[in-house]
JSON list of C-alpha atoms in Angstrom, two decimals:
[
{"chain": "A", "resi": 1, "resn": "MET", "atom": "CA", "xyz": [111.29, -208.42, -176.02]},
{"chain": "A", "resi": 2, "resn": "SER", "atom": "CA", "xyz": [109.50, -206.34, -173.63]},
{"chain": "A", "resi": 3, "resn": "GLU", "atom": "CA", "xyz": [112.99, -205.24, -172.17]},
{"chain": "A", "resi": 4, "resn": "VAL", "atom": "CA", "xyz": [113.91, -203.89, -175.55]},
{"chain": "A", "resi": 5, "resn": "THR", "atom": "CA", "xyz": [110.65, -202.07, -175.92]},
{"chain": "A", "resi": 6, "resn": "LEU", "atom": "CA", "xyz": [111.11, -200.57, -172.45]},
{"chain": "A", "resi": 7, "resn": "GLU", "atom": "CA", "xyz": [114.62, -199.62, -173.31]},
{"chain": "A", "resi": 8, "resn": "ASP", "atom": "CA", "xyz": [113.55, -198.14, -176.59]},
{"chain": "A", "resi": 9, "resn": "ARG", "atom": "CA", "xyz": [110.80, -196.15, -174.76]},
{"chain": "A", "resi": 10, "resn": "GLY", "atom": "CA", "xyz": [113.36, -195.00, -172.23]},
{"chain": "A", "resi": 11, "resn": "ARG", "atom": "CA", "xyz": [115.55, -193.71, -175.03]},
{"chain": "A", "resi": 12, "resn": "ALA", "atom": "CA", "xyz": [112.70, -192.17, -176.89]},
{"chain": "A", "resi": 13, "resn": "LEU", "atom": "CA", "xyz": [111.68, -190.17, -173.74]},
{"chain": "A", "resi": 14, "resn": "GLU", "atom": "CA", "xyz": [115.44, -189.22, -173.25]},
{"chain": "A", "resi": 15, "resn": "ASN", "atom": "CA", "xyz": [115.66, -188.08, -176.88]},
{"chain": "A", "resi": 16, "resn": "GLN", "atom": "CA", "xyz": [112.32, -186.09, -176.58]},
{"chain": "A", "resi": 17, "resn": "PHE", "atom": "CA", "xyz": [113.58, -184.35, -173.48]},
{"chain": "A", "resi": 18, "resn": "TYR", "atom": "CA", "xyz": [116.97, -183.32, -175.00]},
{"chain": "A", "resi": 19, "resn": "GLU", "atom": "CA", "xyz": [115.27, -182.09, -178.13]},
{"chain": "A", "resi": 20, "resn": "LYS", "atom": "CA", "xyz": [113.00, -179.95, -176.14]},
{"chain": "A", "resi": 21, "resn": "GLU", "atom": "CA", "xyz": [115.98, -178.79, -174.22]},
{"chain": "A", "resi": 22, "resn": "ASN", "atom": "CA", "xyz": [117.97, -178.16, -177.25]},
{"chain": "A", "resi": 23, "resn": "ALA", "atom": "CA", "xyz": [115.16, -176.34, -178.92]},
{"chain": "A", "resi": 24, "resn": "GLU", "atom": "CA", "xyz": [114.73, -174.02, -175.79]},
{"chain": "A", "resi": 25, "resn": "LYS", "atom": "CA", "xyz": [118.48, -173.27, -175.97]},
{"chain": "A", "resi": 26, "resn": "LEU", "atom": "CA", "xyz": [118.36, -172.58, -179.58]},
{"chain": "A", "resi": 27, "resn": "HIS", "atom": "CA", "xyz": [115.37, -170.24, -179.17]},
{"chain": "A", "resi": 28, "resn": "ALA", "atom": "CA", "xyz": [117.18, -168.37, -176.37]},
{"chain": "A", "resi": 29, "resn": "MET", "atom": "CA", "xyz": [120.27, -167.95, -178.51]},
{"chain": "A", "resi": 30, "resn": "LYS", "atom": "CA", "xyz": [118.20, -166.77, -181.51]},
{"chain": "A", "resi": 31, "resn": "GLU", "atom": "CA", "xyz": [116.45, -164.33, -179.26]},
{"chain": "A", "resi": 32, "resn": "LYS", "atom": "CA", "xyz": [119.67, -163.01, -177.85]},
{"chain": "A", "resi": 33, "resn": "LEU", "atom": "CA", "xyz": [121.12, -162.68, -181.49]},
{"chain": "A", "resi": 34, "resn": "ASP", "atom": "CA", "xyz": [118.02, -160.79, -182.46]},
{"chain": "A", "resi": 35, "resn": "THR", "atom": "CA", "xyz": [118.32, -158.41, -179.53]},
{"chain": "A", "resi": 36, "resn": "ASN", "atom": "CA", "xyz": [121.90, -157.79, -180.27]},
{"chain": "A", "resi": 37, "resn": "GLY", "atom": "CA", "xyz": [121.23, -157.17, -183.78]},
{"chain": "A", "resi": 38, "resn": "SER", "atom": "CA", "xyz": [118.38, -154.90, -182.90]},
{"chain": "A", "resi": 39, "resn": "LYS", "atom": "CA", "xyz": [120.44, -153.07, -180.48]},
{"chain": "A", "resi": 40, "resn": "GLU", "atom": "CA", "xyz": [123.32, -152.51, -183.02]},
{"chain": "A", "resi": 41, "resn": "GLU", "atom": "CA", "xyz": [120.72, -151.50, -185.62]},
{"chain": "A", "resi": 42, "resn": "LEU", "atom": "CA", "xyz": [119.28, -148.97, -183.08]},
{"chain": "A", "resi": 43, "resn": "ARG", "atom": "CA", "xyz": [122.74, -147.76, -182.21]},
{"chain": "A", "resi": 44, "resn": "LYS", "atom": "CA", "xyz": [123.60, -146.83, -185.81]},
{"chain": "A", "resi": 45, "resn": "ALA", "atom": "CA", "xyz": [120.15, -145.16, -186.28]},
{"chain": "A", "resi": 46, "resn": "SER", "atom": "CA", "xyz": [120.17, -143.20, -183.13]},
{"chain": "A", "resi": 47, "resn": "GLY", "atom": "CA", "xyz": [123.79, -142.45, -182.56]},
{"chain": "A", "resi": 48, "resn": "MET", "atom": "CA", "xyz": [123.19, -143.70, -178.91]},
{"chain": "A", "resi": 49, "resn": "THR", "atom": "CA", "xyz": [125.96, -145.54, -177.13]},
{"chain": "A", "resi": 50, "resn": "ASP", "atom": "CA", "xyz": [124.51, -146.36, -173.76]},
{"chain": "A", "resi": 51, "resn": "ASP", "atom": "CA", "xyz": [123.90, -150.28, -173.88]},
{"chain": "A", "resi": 52, "resn": "ALA", "atom": "CA", "xyz": [121.46, -149.98, -170.90]},
{"chain": "A", "resi": 53, "resn": "VAL", "atom": "CA", "xyz": [119.29, -147.46, -172.73]},
{"chain": "A", "resi": 54, "resn": "LEU", "atom": "CA", "xyz": [119.57, -149.44, -176.00]},
{"chain": "A", "resi": 55, "resn": "GLU", "atom": "CA", "xyz": [118.45, -152.58, -174.24]},
{"chain": "A", "resi": 56, "resn": "LYS", "atom": "CA", "xyz": [115.40, -150.80, -172.77]},
{"chain": "A", "resi": 57, "resn": "LEU", "atom": "CA", "xyz": [114.44, -149.46, -176.06]},
{"chain": "A", "resi": 58, "resn": "VAL", "atom": "CA", "xyz": [114.84, -152.81, -177.82]},
{"chain": "A", "resi": 59, "resn": "ALA", "atom": "CA", "xyz": [112.62, -154.43, -175.09]},
{"chain": "A", "resi": 60, "resn": "LEU", "atom": "CA", "xyz": [109.93, -152.03, -175.76]},
{"chain": "A", "resi": 61, "resn": "GLY", "atom": "CA", "xyz": [109.97, -152.74, -179.57]},
{"chain": "A", "resi": 62, "resn": "ILE", "atom": "CA", "xyz": [111.98, -149.75, -180.62]},
{"chain": "A", "resi": 63, "resn": "ARG", "atom": "CA", "xyz": [114.22, -150.54, -183.70]},
{"chain": "A", "resi": 64, "resn": "GLY", "atom": "CA", "xyz": [116.30, -148.66, -186.12]},
{"chain": "A", "resi": 65, "resn": "ASN", "atom": "CA", "xyz": [113.40, -148.15, -188.40]},
{"chain": "A", "resi": 66, "resn": "THR", "atom": "CA", "xyz": [111.07, -146.98, -185.74]},
{"chain": "A", "resi": 67, "resn": "ILE", "atom": "CA", "xyz": [113.40, -144.71, -183.73]},
{"chain": "A", "resi": 68, "resn": "ALA", "atom": "CA", "xyz": [111.73, -141.61, -185.23]},
{"chain": "A", "resi": 69, "resn": "ALA", "atom": "CA", "xyz": [108.54, -142.71, -183.37]},
{"chain": "A", "resi": 70, "resn": "LEU", "atom": "CA", "xyz": [110.56, -142.45, -180.01]},
{"chain": "A", "resi": 71, "resn": "SER", "atom": "CA", "xyz": [110.78, -138.66, -180.44]},
{"chain": "A", "resi": 72, "resn": "LEU", "atom": "CA", "xyz": [106.96, -138.47, -180.35]},
{"chain": "A", "resi": 73, "resn": "VAL", "atom": "CA", "xyz": [106.73, -140.22, -177.00]},
{"chain": "A", "resi": 74, "resn": "PRO", "atom": "CA", "xyz": [106.38, -137.10, -174.96]},
{"chain": "A", "resi": 75, "resn": "LEU", "atom": "CA", "xyz": [103.58, -135.91, -177.07]},
{"chain": "A", "resi": 76, "resn": "VAL", "atom": "CA", "xyz": [101.74, -139.29, -176.62]},
{"chain": "A", "resi": 77, "resn": "GLN", "atom": "CA", "xyz": [102.24, -139.11, -173.02]},
{"chain": "A", "resi": 78, "resn": "VAL", "atom": "CA", "xyz": [100.86, -135.61, -172.81]},
{"chain": "A", "resi": 79, "resn": "ALA", "atom": "CA", "xyz": [97.92, -136.56, -174.89]},
{"chain": "A", "resi": 80, "resn": "TRP", "atom": "CA", "xyz": [97.20, -139.63, -172.61]},
{"chain": "A", "resi": 81, "resn": "ALA", "atom": "CA", "xyz": [97.78, -137.41, -169.47]},
{"chain": "A", "resi": 82, "resn": "ASP", "atom": "CA", "xyz": [94.05, -137.27, -168.74]},
{"chain": "A", "resi": 83, "resn": "GLY", "atom": "CA", "xyz": [93.26, -140.89, -169.75]},
{"chain": "A", "resi": 84, "resn": "VAL", "atom": "CA", "xyz": [91.84, -140.10, -173.20]},
{"chain": "A", "resi": 85, "resn": "ILE", "atom": "CA", "xyz": [93.34, -138.82, -176.42]},
{"chain": "A", "resi": 86, "resn": "GLN", "atom": "CA", "xyz": [91.16, -136.05, -177.91]},
{"chain": "A", "resi": 87, "resn": "ASP", "atom": "CA", "xyz": [90.74, -135.84, -181.68]},
{"chain": "A", "resi": 88, "resn": "ASN", "atom": "CA", "xyz": [92.67, -132.42, -181.69]},
{"chain": "A", "resi": 89, "resn": "GLU", "atom": "CA", "xyz": [95.57, -134.01, -179.90]},
{"chain": "A", "resi": 90, "resn": "ARG", "atom": "CA", "xyz": [95.68, -137.02, -182.26]},
{"chain": "A", "resi": 91, "resn": "VAL", "atom": "CA", "xyz": [95.73, -134.65, -185.33]},
{"chain": "A", "resi": 92, "resn": "ALA", "atom": "CA", "xyz": [98.58, -132.61, -183.70]},
{"chain": "A", "resi": 93, "resn": "ILE", "atom": "CA", "xyz": [100.54, -135.84, -183.03]},
{"chain": "A", "resi": 94, "resn": "LEU", "atom": "CA", "xyz": [100.05, -137.23, -186.60]},
{"chain": "A", "resi": 95, "resn": "GLN", "atom": "CA", "xyz": [101.09, -133.93, -188.09]},
{"chain": "A", "resi": 96, "resn": "GLY", "atom": "CA", "xyz": [104.26, -134.15, -185.90]},
{"chain": "A", "resi": 97, "resn": "ALA", "atom": "CA", "xyz": [104.80, -137.67, -187.16]},
{"chain": "A", "resi": 98, "resn": "HIS", "atom": "CA", "xyz": [104.50, -136.61, -190.80]},
{"chain": "A", "resi": 99, "resn": "GLY", "atom": "CA", "xyz": [107.19, -133.93, -190.04]},
{"chain": "A", "resi": 100, "resn": "LYS", "atom": "CA", "xyz": [109.47, -136.65, -188.77]},
{"chain": "A", "resi": 101, "resn": "GLY", "atom": "CA", "xyz": [108.89, -138.66, -191.88]},
{"chain": "A", "resi": 102, "resn": "LEU", "atom": "CA", "xyz": [106.63, -141.21, -190.30]},
{"chain": "A", "resi": 103, "resn": "ASP", "atom": "CA", "xyz": [104.11, -141.66, -193.05]},
{"chain": "A", "resi": 104, "resn": "GLU", "atom": "CA", "xyz": [101.31, -144.30, -193.07]},
{"chain": "A", "resi": 105, "resn": "GLY", "atom": "CA", "xyz": [102.64, -147.78, -193.92]},
{"chain": "A", "resi": 106, "resn": "THR", "atom": "CA", "xyz": [105.98, -147.19, -192.33]},
{"chain": "A", "resi": 107, "resn": "SER", "atom": "CA", "xyz": [106.94, -149.33, -189.23]},
{"chain": "A", "resi": 108, "resn": "GLY", "atom": "CA", "xyz": [107.36, -146.20, -187.05]},
{"chain": "A", "resi": 109, "resn": "TYR", "atom": "CA", "xyz": [103.91, -144.99, -188.00]},
{"chain": "A", "resi": 110, "resn": "GLU", "atom": "CA", "xyz": [102.47, -148.39, -187.09]},
{"chain": "A", "resi": 111, "resn": "LEU", "atom": "CA", "xyz": [104.15, -148.26, -183.78]},
{"chain": "A", "resi": 112, "resn": "LEU", "atom": "CA", "xyz": [102.83, -144.68, -183.14]},
{"chain": "A", "resi": 113, "resn": "HIS", "atom": "CA", "xyz": [99.44, -145.73, -184.26]},
{"chain": "A", "resi": 114, "resn": "GLY", "atom": "CA", "xyz": [99.40, -148.47, -181.70]},
{"chain": "A", "resi": 115, "resn": "TRP", "atom": "CA", "xyz": [100.37, -145.93, -178.86]},
{"chain": "A", "resi": 116, "resn": "LEU", "atom": "CA", "xyz": [97.51, -143.59, -180.00]},
{"chain": "A", "resi": 117, "resn": "LYS", "atom": "CA", "xyz": [94.95, -146.47, -179.84]},
{"chain": "A", "resi": 118, "resn": "LYS", "atom": "CA", "xyz": [95.95, -147.92, -176.45]},
{"chain": "A", "resi": 119, "resn": "GLN", "atom": "CA", "xyz": [97.78, -146.00, -173.89]},
{"chain": "A", "resi": 120, "resn": "PRO", "atom": "CA", "xyz": [101.35, -147.32, -173.61]},
{"chain": "A", "resi": 121, "resn": "SER", "atom": "CA", "xyz": [102.85, -148.37, -170.31]},
{"chain": "A", "resi": 122, "resn": "ASP", "atom": "CA", "xyz": [104.87, -145.83, -168.30]},
{"chain": "A", "resi": 123, "resn": "GLU", "atom": "CA", "xyz": [107.79, -147.88, -169.05]},
{"chain": "A", "resi": 124, "resn": "LEU", "atom": "CA", "xyz": [107.90, -146.41, -172.54]},
{"chain": "A", "resi": 125, "resn": "PHE", "atom": "CA", "xyz": [108.11, -142.77, -171.13]},
{"chain": "A", "resi": 126, "resn": "GLY", "atom": "CA", "xyz": [110.73, -144.02, -168.68]},
{"chain": "A", "resi": 127, "resn": "ALA", "atom": "CA", "xyz": [112.82, -145.35, -171.65]},
{"chain": "A", "resi": 128, "resn": "TRP", "atom": "CA", "xyz": [112.30, -141.98, -173.54]},
{"chain": "A", "resi": 129, "resn": "GLU", "atom": "CA", "xyz": [113.62, -140.25, -170.33]},
{"chain": "A", "resi": 130, "resn": "SER", "atom": "CA", "xyz": [116.69, -142.51, -170.14]},
{"chain": "A", "resi": 131, "resn": "TYR", "atom": "CA", "xyz": [117.28, -141.91, -173.87]},
{"chain": "A", "resi": 132, "resn": "ILE", "atom": "CA", "xyz": [117.08, -138.18, -173.40]},
{"chain": "A", "resi": 133, "resn": "LYS", "atom": "CA", "xyz": [119.31, -138.18, -170.30]},
{"chain": "A", "resi": 134, "resn": "ALA", "atom": "CA", "xyz": [121.90, -140.26, -172.38]},
{"chain": "A", "resi": 135, "resn": "LEU", "atom": "CA", "xyz": [121.62, -137.89, -175.54]},
{"chain": "A", "resi": 136, "resn": "ALA", "atom": "CA", "xyz": [121.73, -134.76, -173.48]},
{"chain": "A", "resi": 137, "resn": "ALA", "atom": "CA", "xyz": [124.98, -135.97, -171.99]},
{"chain": "A", "resi": 138, "resn": "GLN", "atom": "CA", "xyz": [126.40, -135.96, -175.63]},
{"chain": "A", "resi": 139, "resn": "LEU", "atom": "CA", "xyz": [125.22, -132.51, -176.46]},
{"chain": "A", "resi": 140, "resn": "ASN", "atom": "CA", "xyz": [126.61, -129.14, -175.66]},
{"chain": "A", "resi": 141, "resn": "ASP", "atom": "CA", "xyz": [124.44, -126.82, -173.49]},
{"chain": "A", "resi": 142, "resn": "GLU", "atom": "CA", "xyz": [123.03, -124.90, -176.40]},
{"chain": "A", "resi": 143, "resn": "GLN", "atom": "CA", "xyz": [122.13, -128.01, -178.41]},
{"chain": "A", "resi": 144, "resn": "ASN", "atom": "CA", "xyz": [120.41, -129.36, -175.29]},
{"chain": "A", "resi": 145, "resn": "ARG", "atom": "CA", "xyz": [118.55, -126.19, -174.77]},
{"chain": "A", "resi": 146, "resn": "LEU", "atom": "CA", "xyz": [117.30, -126.16, -178.43]},
{"chain": "A", "resi": 147, "resn": "LEU", "atom": "CA", "xyz": [116.24, -129.86, -178.27]},
{"chain": "A", "resi": 148, "resn": "LYS", "atom": "CA", "xyz": [114.41, -129.24, -174.98]},
{"chain": "A", "resi": 149, "resn": "ASN", "atom": "CA", "xyz": [112.67, -126.17, -176.32]},
{"chain": "A", "resi": 150, "resn": "GLN", "atom": "CA", "xyz": [111.66, -127.97, -179.51]},
{"chain": "A", "resi": 151, "resn": "ILE", "atom": "CA", "xyz": [110.22, -130.98, -177.57]},
{"chain": "A", "resi": 152, "resn": "LEU", "atom": "CA", "xyz": [108.55, -128.97, -174.92]},
{"chain": "A", "resi": 153, "resn": "GLY", "atom": "CA", "xyz": [107.03, -126.53, -177.57]},
{"chain": "A", "resi": 154, "resn": "PHE", "atom": "CA", "xyz": [105.42, -129.62, -179.48]},
{"chain": "A", "resi": 155, "resn": "ALA", "atom": "CA", "xyz": [104.31, -131.17, -176.04]},
{"chain": "A", "resi": 156, "resn": "LYS", "atom": "CA", "xyz": [102.68, -127.93, -175.13]},
{"chain": "A", "resi": 157, "resn": "MET", "atom": "CA", "xyz": [101.07, -127.56, -178.42]},
{"chain": "A", "resi": 158, "resn": "VAL", "atom": "CA", "xyz": [99.45, -131.06, -178.03]},
{"chain": "A", "resi": 159, "resn": "ALA", "atom": "CA", "xyz": [98.54, -130.25, -174.45]},
{"chain": "A", "resi": 160, "resn": "GLY", "atom": "CA", "xyz": [96.73, -127.09, -175.52]},
{"chain": "A", "resi": 161, "resn": "ALA", "atom": "CA", "xyz": [95.05, -128.76, -178.44]},
{"chain": "A", "resi": 162, "resn": "ALA", "atom": "CA", "xyz": [92.17, -130.09, -176.48]},
{"chain": "A", "resi": 163, "resn": "GLY", "atom": "CA", "xyz": [91.39, -127.40, -174.01]},
{"chain": "A", "resi": 164, "resn": "GLY", "atom": "CA", "xyz": [90.33, -123.76, -173.78]},
{"chain": "A", "resi": 165, "resn": "ILE", "atom": "CA", "xyz": [88.45, -121.71, -176.46]},
{"chain": "A", "resi": 166, "resn": "LEU", "atom": "CA", "xyz": [88.28, -123.50, -179.87]},
{"chain": "A", "resi": 167, "resn": "GLY", "atom": "CA", "xyz": [90.56, -126.20, -178.52]},
{"chain": "A", "resi": 168, "resn": "PHE", "atom": "CA", "xyz": [93.54, -123.86, -177.68]},
{"chain": "A", "resi": 169, "resn": "GLY", "atom": "CA", "xyz": [94.79, -122.29, -174.49]},
{"chain": "A", "resi": 170, "resn": "LYS", "atom": "CA", "xyz": [93.88, -124.61, -171.55]},
{"chain": "A", "resi": 171, "resn": "VAL", "atom": "CA", "xyz": [96.24, -127.19, -170.18]},
{"chain": "A", "resi": 172, "resn": "SER", "atom": "CA", "xyz": [95.16, -129.56, -167.50]},
{"chain": "A", "resi": 173, "resn": "ALA", "atom": "CA", "xyz": [96.90, -130.29, -164.25]},
{"chain": "A", "resi": 174, "resn": "SER", "atom": "CA", "xyz": [97.85, -133.82, -165.33]},
{"chain": "A", "resi": 175, "resn": "GLU", "atom": "CA", "xyz": [99.19, -132.52, -168.70]},
{"chain": "A", "resi": 176, "resn": "GLU", "atom": "CA", "xyz": [101.33, -129.93, -166.62]},
{"chain": "A", "resi": 177, "resn": "LYS", "atom": "CA", "xyz": [102.71, -132.84, -164.61]},
{"chain": "A", "resi": 178, "resn": "VAL", "atom": "CA", "xyz": [103.77, -134.53, -167.77]},
{"chain": "A", "resi": 179, "resn": "LEU", "atom": "CA", "xyz": [105.18, -131.31, -169.29]},
{"chain": "A", "resi": 180, "resn": "HIS", "atom": "CA", "xyz": [107.28, -130.84, -166.00]},
{"chain": "A", "resi": 181, "resn": "ARG", "atom": "CA", "xyz": [108.64, -134.47, -166.32]},
{"chain": "A", "resi": 182, "resn": "ILE", "atom": "CA", "xyz": [109.67, -133.92, -169.88]},
{"chain": "A", "resi": 183, "resn": "GLU", "atom": "CA", "xyz": [111.55, -130.66, -168.98]},
{"chain": "A", "resi": 184, "resn": "ALA", "atom": "CA", "xyz": [113.25, -132.59, -166.11]},
{"chain": "A", "resi": 185, "resn": "ALA", "atom": "CA", "xyz": [114.50, -135.18, -168.42]},
{"chain": "A", "resi": 186, "resn": "PHE", "atom": "CA", "xyz": [116.92, -132.69, -169.97]},
{"chain": "A", "resi": 187, "resn": "ALA", "atom": "CA", "xyz": [118.42, -131.68, -166.61]},
{"chain": "A", "resi": 188, "resn": "ARG", "atom": "CA", "xyz": [122.08, -132.42, -166.39]}
]
């Protein structure tokens, strides 16, 4: 009788091992399907075709319903350049968000709000740079110039929002460095 019990215990342990292994495999498959689905959703929403860029964006939590927030990454980066977001910078970014259709309660707004509360990693800015480089390759020279001027204009507005007289006019060295990095992302 003790042999049967020992044998039963052995089978139970074996089954438990395989159940855990199968659960891990199922989780990995589900995660891969979720990533692929998010990547396709993002591809449709952004028009981006570069798989490596899409994978970086998905890994950072960017989805089709939050892609508009990605366009505000340079503004967030400039605002955090000195390590702290000033109230005027926050207001300028939120106004830009509203102009992009990112209103309170939307997924994109929530993502942006998180970036304004806690400085995002440089990985996010790197993903934005990859996105812009891939996008710039799909644009003609005039479209690329217009997009660069628009994004740089908004970024400079945020950079100037916290300095100078009445909050306008002075851009710090750390903000200048970020502005140069933004401009460089458009180089072909």
